[in-house]
PDB file of N, CA and C in Angstrom:
ATOM      1  N   MET A   1      32.318 -45.545 -32.193  1.00  0.00           N
ATOM      2  CA  MET A   1      31.352 -46.093 -33.115  1.00  0.00           C
ATOM      3  C   MET A   1      30.615 -44.958 -33.808  1.00  0.00           C
ATOM      4  N   LYS A   2      30.626 -44.953 -35.106  1.00  0.00           N
ATOM      5  CA  LYS A   2      29.939 -43.928 -35.895  1.00  0.00           C
ATOM      6  C   LYS A   2      28.477 -44.329 -36.048  1.00  0.00           C
ATOM      7  N   THR A   3      27.564 -43.384 -35.842  1.00  0.00           N
ATOM      8  CA  THR A   3      26.141 -43.662 -35.980  1.00  0.00           C
ATOM      9  C   THR A   3      25.541 -42.718 -36.998  1.00  0.00           C
ATOM     10  N   SER A   4      24.461 -43.141 -37.609  1.00  0.00           N
ATOM     11  CA  SER A   4      23.759 -42.302 -38.578  1.00  0.00           C
ATOM     12  C   SER A   4      22.300 -42.183 -38.171  1.00  0.00           C
ATOM     13  N   LYS A   5      21.575 -41.283 -38.839  1.00  0.00           N
ATOM     14  CA  LYS A   5      20.164 -41.074 -38.523  1.00  0.00           C
ATOM     15  C   LYS A   5      19.361 -42.359 -38.627  1.00  0.00           C
ATOM     16  N   SER A   6      19.712 -43.208 -39.596  1.00  0.00           N
ATOM     17  CA  SER A   6      18.940 -44.429 -39.813  1.00  0.00           C
ATOM     18  C   SER A   6      19.100 -45.435 -38.677  1.00  0.00           C
ATOM     19  N   ASP A   7      20.098 -45.258 -37.820  1.00  0.00           N
ATOM     20  CA  ASP A   7      20.300 -46.156 -36.684  1.00  0.00           C
ATOM     21  C   ASP A   7      19.330 -45.864 -35.536  1.00  0.00           C
ATOM     22  N   PHE A   8      18.589 -44.777 -35.622  1.00  0.00           N
ATOM     23  CA  PHE A   8      17.726 -44.333 -34.537  1.00  0.00           C
ATOM     24  C   PHE A   8      16.270 -44.293 -34.989  1.00  0.00           C
ATOM     25  N   MET A   9      15.357 -44.515 -34.051  1.00  0.00           N
ATOM     26  CA  MET A   9      13.938 -44.392 -34.361  1.00  0.00           C
ATOM     27  C   MET A   9      13.405 -43.041 -33.902  1.00  0.00           C
ATOM     28  N   ASP A  10      13.804 -42.613 -32.734  1.00  0.00           N
ATOM     29  CA  ASP A  10      13.294 -41.373 -32.159  1.00  0.00           C
ATOM     30  C   ASP A  10      14.286 -40.240 -32.360  1.00  0.00           C
ATOM     31  N   LYS A  11      13.763 -39.017 -32.284  1.00  0.00           N
ATOM     32  CA  LYS A  11      14.619 -37.847 -32.472  1.00  0.00           C
ATOM     33  C   LYS A  11      14.290 -36.790 -31.429  1.00  0.00           C
ATOM     34  N   ILE A  12      15.341 -36.205 -30.874  1.00  0.00           N
ATOM     35  CA  ILE A  12      15.236 -35.060 -29.978  1.00  0.00           C
ATOM     36  C   ILE A  12      15.883 -33.881 -30.696  1.00  0.00           C
ATOM     37  N   VAL A  13      15.247 -32.736 -30.633  1.00  0.00           N
ATOM     38  CA  VAL A  13      15.822 -31.523 -31.208  1.00  0.00           C
ATOM     39  C   VAL A  13      16.375 -30.675 -30.070  1.00  0.00           C
ATOM     40  N   VAL A  14      17.599 -30.204 -30.239  1.00  0.00           N
ATOM     41  CA  VAL A  14      18.236 -29.319 -29.268  1.00  0.00           C
ATOM     42  C   VAL A  14      18.290 -27.928 -29.879  1.00  0.00           C
ATOM     43  N   LEU A  15      17.586 -26.978 -29.260  1.00  0.00           N
ATOM     44  CA  LEU A  15      17.638 -25.588 -29.715  1.00  0.00           C
ATOM     45  C   LEU A  15      18.884 -24.946 -29.135  1.00  0.00           C
ATOM     46  N   ASP A  16      19.712 -24.406 -29.993  1.00  0.00           N
ATOM     47  CA  ASP A  16      21.008 -23.856 -29.591  1.00  0.00           C
ATOM     48  C   ASP A  16      20.890 -22.368 -29.275  1.00  0.00           C
ATOM     49  N   PHE A  17      21.117 -22.040 -28.007  1.00  0.00           N
ATOM     50  CA  PHE A  17      21.113 -20.645 -27.565  1.00  0.00           C
ATOM     51  C   PHE A  17      22.524 -20.135 -27.307  1.00  0.00           C
ATOM     52  N   GLY A  18      23.519 -20.843 -27.815  1.00  0.00           N
ATOM     53  CA  GLY A  18      24.892 -20.371 -27.706  1.00  0.00           C
ATOM     54  C   GLY A  18      25.743 -21.068 -26.666  1.00  0.00           C
ATOM     55  N   SER A  19      25.257 -22.145 -26.101  1.00  0.00           N
ATOM     56  CA  SER A  19      26.036 -22.871 -25.100  1.00  0.00           C
ATOM     57  C   SER A  19      27.235 -23.554 -25.739  1.00  0.00           C
ATOM     58  N   GLN A  20      28.332 -23.558 -25.022  1.00  0.00           N
ATOM     59  CA  GLN A  20      29.508 -24.276 -25.508  1.00  0.00           C
ATOM     60  C   GLN A  20      29.329 -25.788 -25.377  1.00  0.00           C
ATOM     61  N   TYR A  21      28.273 -26.229 -24.714  1.00  0.00           N
ATOM     62  CA  TYR A  21      28.037 -27.653 -24.495  1.00  0.00           C
ATOM     63  C   TYR A  21      26.939 -28.246 -25.381  1.00  0.00           C
ATOM     64  N   SER A  22      26.379 -27.477 -26.285  1.00  0.00           N
ATOM     65  CA  SER A  22      25.264 -27.963 -27.104  1.00  0.00           C
ATOM     66  C   SER A  22      25.611 -29.225 -27.883  1.00  0.00           C
ATOM     67  N   HIS A  23      26.804 -29.263 -28.477  1.00  0.00           N
ATOM     68  CA  HIS A  23      27.208 -30.455 -29.234  1.00  0.00           C
ATOM     69  C   HIS A  23      27.393 -31.653 -28.306  1.00  0.00           C
ATOM     70  N   LEU A  24      27.888 -31.406 -27.112  1.00  0.00           N
ATOM     71  CA  LEU A  24      28.060 -32.482 -26.136  1.00  0.00           C
ATOM     72  C   LEU A  24      26.706 -33.047 -25.712  1.00  0.00           C
ATOM     73  N   ILE A  25      25.714 -32.196 -25.544  1.00  0.00           N
ATOM     74  CA  ILE A  25      24.362 -32.645 -25.199  1.00  0.00           C
ATOM     75  C   ILE A  25      23.858 -33.605 -26.275  1.00  0.00           C
ATOM     76  N   CYS A  26      24.012 -33.216 -27.538  1.00  0.00           N
ATOM     77  CA  CYS A  26      23.573 -34.080 -28.643  1.00  0.00           C
ATOM     78  C   CYS A  26      24.307 -35.416 -28.621  1.00  0.00           C
ATOM     79  N   ARG A  27      25.595 -35.367 -28.408  1.00  0.00           N
ATOM     80  CA  ARG A  27      26.380 -36.601 -28.398  1.00  0.00           C
ATOM     81  C   ARG A  27      25.927 -37.544 -27.282  1.00  0.00           C
ATOM     82  N   ARG A  28      25.679 -36.987 -26.117  1.00  0.00           N
ATOM     83  CA  ARG A  28      25.236 -37.818 -24.983  1.00  0.00           C
ATOM     84  C   ARG A  28      23.873 -38.458 -25.265  1.00  0.00           C
ATOM     85  N   ILE A  29      22.973 -37.726 -25.892  1.00  0.00           N
ATOM     86  CA  ILE A  29      21.657 -38.274 -26.234  1.00  0.00           C
ATOM     87  C   ILE A  29      21.821 -39.422 -27.224  1.00  0.00           C
ATOM     88  N   ARG A  30      22.682 -39.240 -28.220  1.00  0.00           N
ATOM     89  CA  ARG A  30      22.916 -40.290 -29.220  1.00  0.00           C
ATOM     90  C   ARG A  30      23.482 -41.561 -28.594  1.00  0.00           C
ATOM     91  N   GLU A  31      24.225 -41.407 -27.514  1.00  0.00           N
ATOM     92  CA  GLU A  31      24.764 -42.584 -26.822  1.00  0.00           C
ATOM     93  C   GLU A  31      23.660 -43.475 -26.260  1.00  0.00           C
ATOM     94  N   PHE A  32      22.453 -42.932 -26.127  1.00  0.00           N
ATOM     95  CA  PHE A  32      21.294 -43.697 -25.670  1.00  0.00           C
ATOM     96  C   PHE A  32      20.431 -44.164 -26.842  1.00  0.00           C
ATOM     97  N   SER A  33      21.015 -44.166 -28.038  1.00  0.00           N
ATOM     98  CA  SER A  33      20.342 -44.610 -29.272  1.00  0.00           C
ATOM     99  C   SER A  33      19.111 -43.780 -29.602  1.00  0.00           C
ATOM    100  N   VAL A  34      19.194 -42.506 -29.306  1.00  0.00           N
ATOM    101  CA  VAL A  34      18.165 -41.548 -29.700  1.00  0.00           C
ATOM    102  C   VAL A  34      18.868 -40.485 -30.526  1.00  0.00           C
ATOM    103  N   TYR A  35      18.362 -40.225 -31.720  1.00  0.00           N
ATOM    104  CA  TYR A  35      19.009 -39.236 -32.569  1.00  0.00           C
ATOM    105  C   TYR A  35      18.740 -37.839 -32.018  1.00  0.00           C
ATOM    106  N   ALA A  36      19.762 -37.020 -31.969  1.00  0.00           N
ATOM    107  CA  ALA A  36      19.632 -35.630 -31.513  1.00  0.00           C
ATOM    108  C   ALA A  36      20.184 -34.722 -32.593  1.00  0.00           C
ATOM    109  N   GLU A  37      19.429 -33.701 -32.912  1.00  0.00           N
ATOM    110  CA  GLU A  37      19.874 -32.742 -33.917  1.00  0.00           C
ATOM    111  C   GLU A  37      19.911 -31.352 -33.306  1.00  0.00           C
ATOM    112  N   LEU A  38      21.024 -30.671 -33.504  1.00  0.00           N
ATOM    113  CA  LEU A  38      21.213 -29.311 -33.013  1.00  0.00           C
ATOM    114  C   LEU A  38      20.732 -28.338 -34.078  1.00  0.00           C
ATOM    115  N   VAL A  39      19.816 -27.453 -33.693  1.00  0.00           N
ATOM    116  CA  VAL A  39      19.277 -26.463 -34.626  1.00  0.00           C
ATOM    117  C   VAL A  39      19.350 -25.084 -33.970  1.00  0.00           C
ATOM    118  N   PRO A  40      19.384 -24.021 -34.773  1.00  0.00           N
ATOM    119  CA  PRO A  40      19.411 -22.679 -34.187  1.00  0.00           C
ATOM    120  C   PRO A  40      18.108 -22.376 -33.444  1.00  0.00           C
ATOM    121  N   PHE A  41      18.202 -21.563 -32.393  1.00  0.00           N
ATOM    122  CA  PHE A  41      17.019 -21.254 -31.576  1.00  0.00           C
ATOM    123  C   PHE A  41      15.926 -20.564 -32.375  1.00  0.00           C
ATOM    124  N   ASP A  42      16.294 -19.880 -33.451  1.00  0.00           N
ATOM    125  CA  ASP A  42      15.301 -19.128 -34.222  1.00  0.00           C
ATOM    126  C   ASP A  42      14.731 -19.923 -35.397  1.00  0.00           C
ATOM    127  N   ILE A  43      14.840 -21.245 -35.344  1.00  0.00           N
ATOM    128  CA  ILE A  43      14.231 -22.096 -36.360  1.00  0.00           C
ATOM    129  C   ILE A  43      12.733 -21.806 -36.391  1.00  0.00           C
ATOM    130  N   SER A  44      12.143 -21.821 -37.580  1.00  0.00           N
ATOM    131  CA  SER A  44      10.706 -21.550 -37.670  1.00  0.00           C
ATOM    132  C   SER A  44       9.917 -22.747 -37.128  1.00  0.00           C
ATOM    133  N   PHE A  45       8.722 -22.466 -36.695  1.00  0.00           N
ATOM    134  CA  PHE A  45       7.830 -23.510 -36.194  1.00  0.00           C
ATOM    135  C   PHE A  45       7.622 -24.581 -37.260  1.00  0.00           C
ATOM    136  N   GLU A  46       7.399 -24.146 -38.493  1.00  0.00           N
ATOM    137  CA  GLU A  46       7.152 -25.077 -39.595  1.00  0.00           C
ATOM    138  C   GLU A  46       8.365 -25.974 -39.839  1.00  0.00           C
ATOM    139  N   GLU A  47       9.554 -25.388 -39.801  1.00  0.00           N
ATOM    140  CA  GLU A  47      10.776 -26.168 -40.021  1.00  0.00           C
ATOM    141  C   GLU A  47      10.991 -27.161 -38.872  1.00  0.00           C
ATOM    142  N   LEU A  48      10.714 -26.739 -37.657  1.00  0.00           N
ATOM    143  CA  LEU A  48      10.857 -27.631 -36.505  1.00  0.00           C
ATOM    144  C   LEU A  48       9.897 -28.810 -36.608  1.00  0.00           C
ATOM    145  N   GLN A  49       8.676 -28.561 -37.049  1.00  0.00           N
ATOM    146  CA  GLN A  49       7.695 -29.637 -37.210  1.00  0.00           C
ATOM    147  C   GLN A  49       8.187 -30.700 -38.190  1.00  0.00           C
ATOM    148  N   LYS A  50       8.915 -30.297 -39.213  1.00  0.00           N
ATOM    149  CA  LYS A  50       9.434 -31.247 -40.206  1.00  0.00           C
ATOM    150  C   LYS A  50      10.385 -32.257 -39.573  1.00  0.00           C
ATOM    151  N   HIS A  51      11.021 -31.882 -38.472  1.00  0.00           N
ATOM    152  CA  HIS A  51      11.928 -32.792 -37.771  1.00  0.00           C
ATOM    153  C   HIS A  51      11.167 -33.889 -37.027  1.00  0.00           C
ATOM    154  N   ASN A  52       9.889 -33.654 -36.758  1.00  0.00           N
ATOM    155  CA  ASN A  52       9.042 -34.606 -36.034  1.00  0.00           C
ATOM    156  C   ASN A  52       9.708 -35.103 -34.740  1.00  0.00           C
ATOM    157  N   PRO A  53      10.111 -34.175 -33.874  1.00  0.00           N
ATOM    158  CA  PRO A  53      10.821 -34.593 -32.660  1.00  0.00           C
ATOM    159  C   PRO A  53       9.892 -35.222 -31.630  1.00  0.00           C
ATOM    160  N   LYS A  54      10.483 -36.040 -30.771  1.00  0.00           N
ATOM    161  CA  LYS A  54       9.759 -36.614 -29.634  1.00  0.00           C
ATOM    162  C   LYS A  54       9.876 -35.711 -28.416  1.00  0.00           C
ATOM    163  N   GLY A  55      10.786 -34.746 -28.460  1.00  0.00           N
ATOM    164  CA  GLY A  55      10.996 -33.802 -27.377  1.00  0.00           C
ATOM    165  C   GLY A  55      11.962 -32.724 -27.816  1.00  0.00           C
ATOM    166  N   ILE A  56      12.015 -31.649 -27.040  1.00  0.00           N
ATOM    167  CA  ILE A  56      12.876 -30.510 -27.362  1.00  0.00           C
ATOM    168  C   ILE A  56      13.697 -30.155 -26.130  1.00  0.00           C
ATOM    169  N   ILE A  57      14.981 -29.927 -26.350  1.00  0.00           N
ATOM    170  CA  ILE A  57      15.864 -29.445 -25.291  1.00  0.00           C
ATOM    171  C   ILE A  57      16.272 -28.021 -25.635  1.00  0.00           C
ATOM    172  N   PHE A  58      16.102 -27.120 -24.692  1.00  0.00           N
ATOM    173  CA  PHE A  58      16.541 -25.737 -24.839  1.00  0.00           C
ATOM    174  C   PHE A  58      17.914 -25.654 -24.179  1.00  0.00           C
ATOM    175  N   SER A  59      18.945 -25.387 -24.964  1.00  0.00           N
ATOM    176  CA  SER A  59      20.307 -25.369 -24.417  1.00  0.00           C
ATOM    177  C   SER A  59      20.522 -24.147 -23.535  1.00  0.00           C
ATOM    178  N   GLY A  60      21.650 -24.142 -22.889  1.00  0.00           N
ATOM    179  CA  GLY A  60      22.067 -22.961 -22.153  1.00  0.00           C
ATOM    180  C   GLY A  60      22.609 -21.912 -23.107  1.00  0.00           C
ATOM    181  N   GLY A  61      23.032 -20.821 -22.547  1.00  0.00           N
ATOM    182  CA  GLY A  61      23.608 -19.739 -23.338  1.00  0.00           C
ATOM    183  C   GLY A  61      24.031 -18.606 -22.431  1.00  0.00           C
ATOM    184  N   PRO A  62      24.669 -17.602 -22.993  1.00  0.00           N
ATOM    185  CA  PRO A  62      25.208 -16.514 -22.181  1.00  0.00           C
ATOM    186  C   PRO A  62      24.184 -15.462 -21.764  1.00  0.00           C
ATOM    187  N   SER A  63      22.955 -15.592 -22.186  1.00  0.00           N
ATOM    188  CA  SER A  63      21.960 -14.553 -21.947  1.00  0.00           C
ATOM    189  C   SER A  63      21.153 -14.815 -20.676  1.00  0.00           C
ATOM    190  N   SER A  64      20.315 -13.853 -20.332  1.00  0.00           N
ATOM    191  CA  SER A  64      19.329 -13.969 -19.265  1.00  0.00           C
ATOM    192  C   SER A  64      17.985 -13.578 -19.860  1.00  0.00           C
ATOM    193  N   VAL A  65      16.914 -14.160 -19.360  1.00  0.00           N
ATOM    194  CA  VAL A  65      15.594 -13.825 -19.899  1.00  0.00           C
ATOM    195  C   VAL A  65      15.249 -12.356 -19.680  1.00  0.00           C
ATOM    196  N   TYR A  66      15.956 -11.687 -18.797  1.00  0.00           N
ATOM    197  CA  TYR A  66      15.669 -10.281 -18.530  1.00  0.00           C
ATOM    198  C   TYR A  66      16.508  -9.328 -19.371  1.00  0.00           C
ATOM    199  N   ASN A  67      17.406  -9.852 -20.189  1.00  0.00           N
ATOM    200  CA  ASN A  67      18.149  -8.988 -21.116  1.00  0.00           C
ATOM    201  C   ASN A  67      17.207  -8.517 -22.217  1.00  0.00           C
ATOM    202  N   SER A  68      17.351  -7.281 -22.627  1.00  0.00           N
ATOM    203  CA  SER A  68      16.462  -6.735 -23.655  1.00  0.00           C
ATOM    204  C   SER A  68      16.609  -7.453 -24.990  1.00  0.00           C
ATOM    205  N   ASN A  69      17.775  -7.990 -25.260  1.00  0.00           N
ATOM    206  CA  ASN A  69      18.001  -8.682 -26.535  1.00  0.00           C
ATOM    207  C   ASN A  69      18.108 -10.199 -26.350  1.00  0.00           C
ATOM    208  N   ALA A  70      17.465 -10.728 -25.317  1.00  0.00           N
ATOM    209  CA  ALA A  70      17.529 -12.167 -25.035  1.00  0.00           C
ATOM    210  C   ALA A  70      16.926 -12.960 -26.193  1.00  0.00           C
ATOM    211  N   PRO A  71      17.598 -14.031 -26.622  1.00  0.00           N
ATOM    212  CA  PRO A  71      17.065 -14.840 -27.717  1.00  0.00           C
ATOM    213  C   PRO A  71      15.823 -15.609 -27.277  1.00  0.00           C
ATOM    214  N   VAL A  72      14.806 -15.610 -28.129  1.00  0.00           N
ATOM    215  CA  VAL A  72      13.543 -16.279 -27.824  1.00  0.00           C
ATOM    216  C   VAL A  72      13.088 -17.033 -29.075  1.00  0.00           C
ATOM    217  N   PRO A  73      12.725 -18.306 -28.929  1.00  0.00           N
ATOM    218  CA  PRO A  73      12.224 -19.045 -30.093  1.00  0.00           C
ATOM    219  C   PRO A  73      10.795 -18.631 -30.420  1.00  0.00           C
ATOM    220  N   GLU A  74      10.331 -19.050 -31.575  1.00  0.00           N
ATOM    221  CA  GLU A  74       8.961 -18.766 -31.982  1.00  0.00           C
ATOM    222  C   GLU A  74       7.997 -19.320 -30.924  1.00  0.00           C
ATOM    223  N   SER A  75       7.020 -18.533 -30.549  1.00  0.00           N
ATOM    224  CA  SER A  75       6.118 -18.867 -29.445  1.00  0.00           C
ATOM    225  C   SER A  75       5.361 -20.179 -29.658  1.00  0.00           C
ATOM    226  N   LYS A  76       5.009 -20.498 -30.896  1.00  0.00           N
ATOM    227  CA  LYS A  76       4.243 -21.721 -31.174  1.00  0.00           C
ATOM    228  C   LYS A  76       4.993 -22.991 -30.772  1.00  0.00           C
ATOM    229  N   ILE A  77       6.309 -22.893 -30.656  1.00  0.00           N
ATOM    230  CA  ILE A  77       7.108 -24.066 -30.282  1.00  0.00           C
ATOM    231  C   ILE A  77       6.707 -24.572 -28.896  1.00  0.00           C
ATOM    232  N   PHE A  78       6.290 -23.664 -28.024  1.00  0.00           N
ATOM    233  CA  PHE A  78       5.882 -24.054 -26.674  1.00  0.00           C
ATOM    234  C   PHE A  78       4.529 -24.766 -26.662  1.00  0.00           C
ATOM    235  N   ASP A  79       3.786 -24.671 -27.754  1.00  0.00           N
ATOM    236  CA  ASP A  79       2.448 -25.258 -27.832  1.00  0.00           C
ATOM    237  C   ASP A  79       2.422 -26.605 -28.547  1.00  0.00           C
ATOM    238  N   MET A  80       3.582 -27.201 -28.789  1.00  0.00           N
ATOM    239  CA  MET A  80       3.645 -28.434 -29.579  1.00  0.00           C
ATOM    240  C   MET A  80       3.252 -29.686 -28.796  1.00  0.00           C
ATOM    241  N   LYS A  81       2.949 -29.557 -27.520  1.00  0.00           N
ATOM    242  CA  LYS A  81       2.561 -30.706 -26.686  1.00  0.00           C
ATOM    243  C   LYS A  81       3.652 -31.776 -26.662  1.00  0.00           C
ATOM    244  N   LEU A  82       4.905 -31.318 -26.603  1.00  0.00           N
ATOM    245  CA  LEU A  82       6.056 -32.212 -26.511  1.00  0.00           C
ATOM    246  C   LEU A  82       6.759 -31.990 -25.180  1.00  0.00           C
ATOM    247  N   PRO A  83       7.464 -32.993 -24.686  1.00  0.00           N
ATOM    248  CA  PRO A  83       8.282 -32.777 -23.491  1.00  0.00           C
ATOM    249  C   PRO A  83       9.360 -31.730 -23.770  1.00  0.00           C
ATOM    250  N   LEU A  84       9.561 -30.823 -22.821  1.00  0.00           N
ATOM    251  CA  LEU A  84      10.580 -29.783 -22.926  1.00  0.00           C
ATOM    252  C   LEU A  84      11.560 -29.939 -21.772  1.00  0.00           C
ATOM    253  N   LEU A  85      12.837 -29.752 -22.074  1.00  0.00           N
ATOM    254  CA  LEU A  85      13.865 -29.738 -21.044  1.00  0.00           C
ATOM    255  C   LEU A  85      14.704 -28.496 -21.266  1.00  0.00           C
ATOM    256  N   GLY A  86      14.859 -27.707 -20.237  1.00  0.00           N
ATOM    257  CA  GLY A  86      15.701 -26.522 -20.323  1.00  0.00           C
ATOM    258  C   GLY A  86      16.951 -26.701 -19.501  1.00  0.00           C
ATOM    259  N   ILE A  87      18.070 -26.274 -20.052  1.00  0.00           N
ATOM    260  CA  ILE A  87      19.346 -26.315 -19.346  1.00  0.00           C
ATOM    261  C   ILE A  87      19.837 -24.879 -19.218  1.00  0.00           C
ATOM    262  N   CYS A  88      20.086 -24.439 -18.002  1.00  0.00           N
ATOM    263  CA  CYS A  88      20.562 -23.073 -17.721  1.00  0.00           C
ATOM    264  C   CYS A  88      19.621 -22.043 -18.353  1.00  0.00           C
ATOM    265  N   TYR A  89      20.102 -21.287 -19.355  1.00  0.00           N
ATOM    266  CA  TYR A  89      19.250 -20.271 -19.979  1.00  0.00           C
ATOM    267  C   TYR A  89      17.956 -20.894 -20.501  1.00  0.00           C
ATOM    268  N   GLY A  90      18.046 -22.079 -21.074  1.00  0.00           N
ATOM    269  CA  GLY A  90      16.853 -22.744 -21.594  1.00  0.00           C
ATOM    270  C   GLY A  90      15.802 -22.967 -20.521  1.00  0.00           C
ATOM    271  N   HIS A  91      16.244 -23.283 -19.309  1.00  0.00           N
ATOM    272  CA  HIS A  91      15.312 -23.470 -18.195  1.00  0.00           C
ATOM    273  C   HIS A  91      14.688 -22.132 -17.796  1.00  0.00           C
ATOM    274  N   GLN A  92      15.508 -21.089 -17.747  1.00  0.00           N
ATOM    275  CA  GLN A  92      14.977 -19.745 -17.460  1.00  0.00           C
ATOM    276  C   GLN A  92      13.877 -19.386 -18.455  1.00  0.00           C
ATOM    277  N   LEU A  93      14.138 -19.687 -19.715  1.00  0.00           N
ATOM    278  CA  LEU A  93      13.203 -19.340 -20.781  1.00  0.00           C
ATOM    279  C   LEU A  93      11.864 -20.054 -20.606  1.00  0.00           C
ATOM    280  N   ILE A  94      11.908 -21.341 -20.310  1.00  0.00           N
ATOM    281  CA  ILE A  94      10.678 -22.113 -20.114  1.00  0.00           C
ATOM    282  C   ILE A  94       9.914 -21.601 -18.894  1.00  0.00           C
ATOM    283  N   VAL A  95      10.611 -21.374 -17.798  1.00  0.00           N
ATOM    284  CA  VAL A  95       9.977 -20.858 -16.578  1.00  0.00           C
ATOM    285  C   VAL A  95       9.309 -19.514 -16.857  1.00  0.00           C
ATOM    286  N   ASN A  96      10.029 -18.617 -17.502  1.00  0.00           N
ATOM    287  CA  ASN A  96       9.511 -17.286 -17.812  1.00  0.00           C
ATOM    288  C   ASN A  96       8.293 -17.365 -18.739  1.00  0.00           C
ATOM    289  N   LYS A  97       8.343 -18.226 -19.740  1.00  0.00           N
ATOM    290  CA  LYS A  97       7.250 -18.365 -20.709  1.00  0.00           C
ATOM    291  C   LYS A  97       5.958 -18.809 -20.035  1.00  0.00           C
ATOM    292  N   PHE A  98       6.065 -19.677 -19.032  1.00  0.00           N
ATOM    293  CA  PHE A  98       4.877 -20.207 -18.381  1.00  0.00           C
ATOM    294  C   PHE A  98       4.514 -19.473 -17.091  1.00  0.00           C
ATOM    295  N   GLY A  99       5.026 -18.237 -16.939  1.00  0.00           N
ATOM    296  CA  GLY A  99       4.594 -17.369 -15.856  1.00  0.00           C
ATOM    297  C   GLY A  99       5.385 -17.451 -14.566  1.00  0.00           C
ATOM    298  N   GLY A 100       6.441 -18.230 -14.544  1.00  0.00           N
ATOM    299  CA  GLY A 100       7.280 -18.310 -13.354  1.00  0.00           C
ATOM    300  C   GLY A 100       8.202 -17.107 -13.258  1.00  0.00           C
ATOM    301  N   LYS A 101       8.913 -17.010 -12.168  1.00  0.00           N
ATOM    302  CA  LYS A 101       9.845 -15.901 -11.968  1.00  0.00           C
ATOM    303  C   LYS A 101      11.258 -16.445 -11.841  1.00  0.00           C
ATOM    304  N   VAL A 102      12.165 -15.753 -12.484  1.00  0.00           N
ATOM    305  CA  VAL A 102      13.582 -16.093 -12.417  1.00  0.00           C
ATOM    306  C   VAL A 102      14.276 -14.948 -11.706  1.00  0.00           C
ATOM    307  N   LYS A 103      15.030 -15.261 -10.655  1.00  0.00           N
ATOM    308  CA  LYS A 103      15.778 -14.209  -9.971  1.00  0.00           C
ATOM    309  C   LYS A 103      17.066 -14.788  -9.415  1.00  0.00           C
ATOM    310  N   ARG A 104      17.972 -13.903  -9.090  1.00  0.00           N
ATOM    311  CA  ARG A 104      19.252 -14.326  -8.528  1.00  0.00           C
ATOM    312  C   ARG A 104      19.045 -14.861  -7.116  1.00  0.00           C
ATOM    313  N   ALA A 105      19.807 -15.890  -6.786  1.00  0.00           N
ATOM    314  CA  ALA A 105      19.769 -16.434  -5.431  1.00  0.00           C
ATOM    315  C   ALA A 105      20.548 -15.511  -4.502  1.00  0.00           C
ATOM    316  N   ASN A 106      20.147 -15.476  -3.243  1.00  0.00           N
ATOM    317  CA  ASN A 106      20.880 -14.697  -2.249  1.00  0.00           C
ATOM    318  C   ASN A 106      22.190 -15.390  -1.932  1.00  0.00           C
ATOM    319  N   LYS A 107      23.257 -14.612  -1.849  1.00  0.00           N
ATOM    320  CA  LYS A 107      24.550 -15.169  -1.453  1.00  0.00           C
ATOM    321  C   LYS A 107      24.618 -15.139   0.063  1.00  0.00           C
ATOM    322  N   GLU A 108      25.001 -16.247   0.640  1.00  0.00           N
ATOM    323  CA  GLU A 108      25.085 -16.303   2.104  1.00  0.00           C
ATOM    324  C   GLU A 108      26.509 -16.374   2.541  1.00  0.00           C
TER     325      GLU A 108
END
């Protein structure tokens, strides 16, 4: 079944950090009758506001928050008072931004 933006009332924005599953995440959200739009992680705060999202998903990606060239979205995005969901790298990013620590698990 083909769906369009007009078929949905709410919108979730997925920030793409390079995950091979970003498009799949959007598709799964749309299956719940919520529009999902994939945008680059470096979208400006002003441009993101124009989307008027109900929440933001930070996708996974090949980076680590401790890499010197790790991709980081504009800081104001974290202050939008919207629900945030991080997947893999996206979760690391949210944890790191709010003062948590990310480290490798011990192998047993």
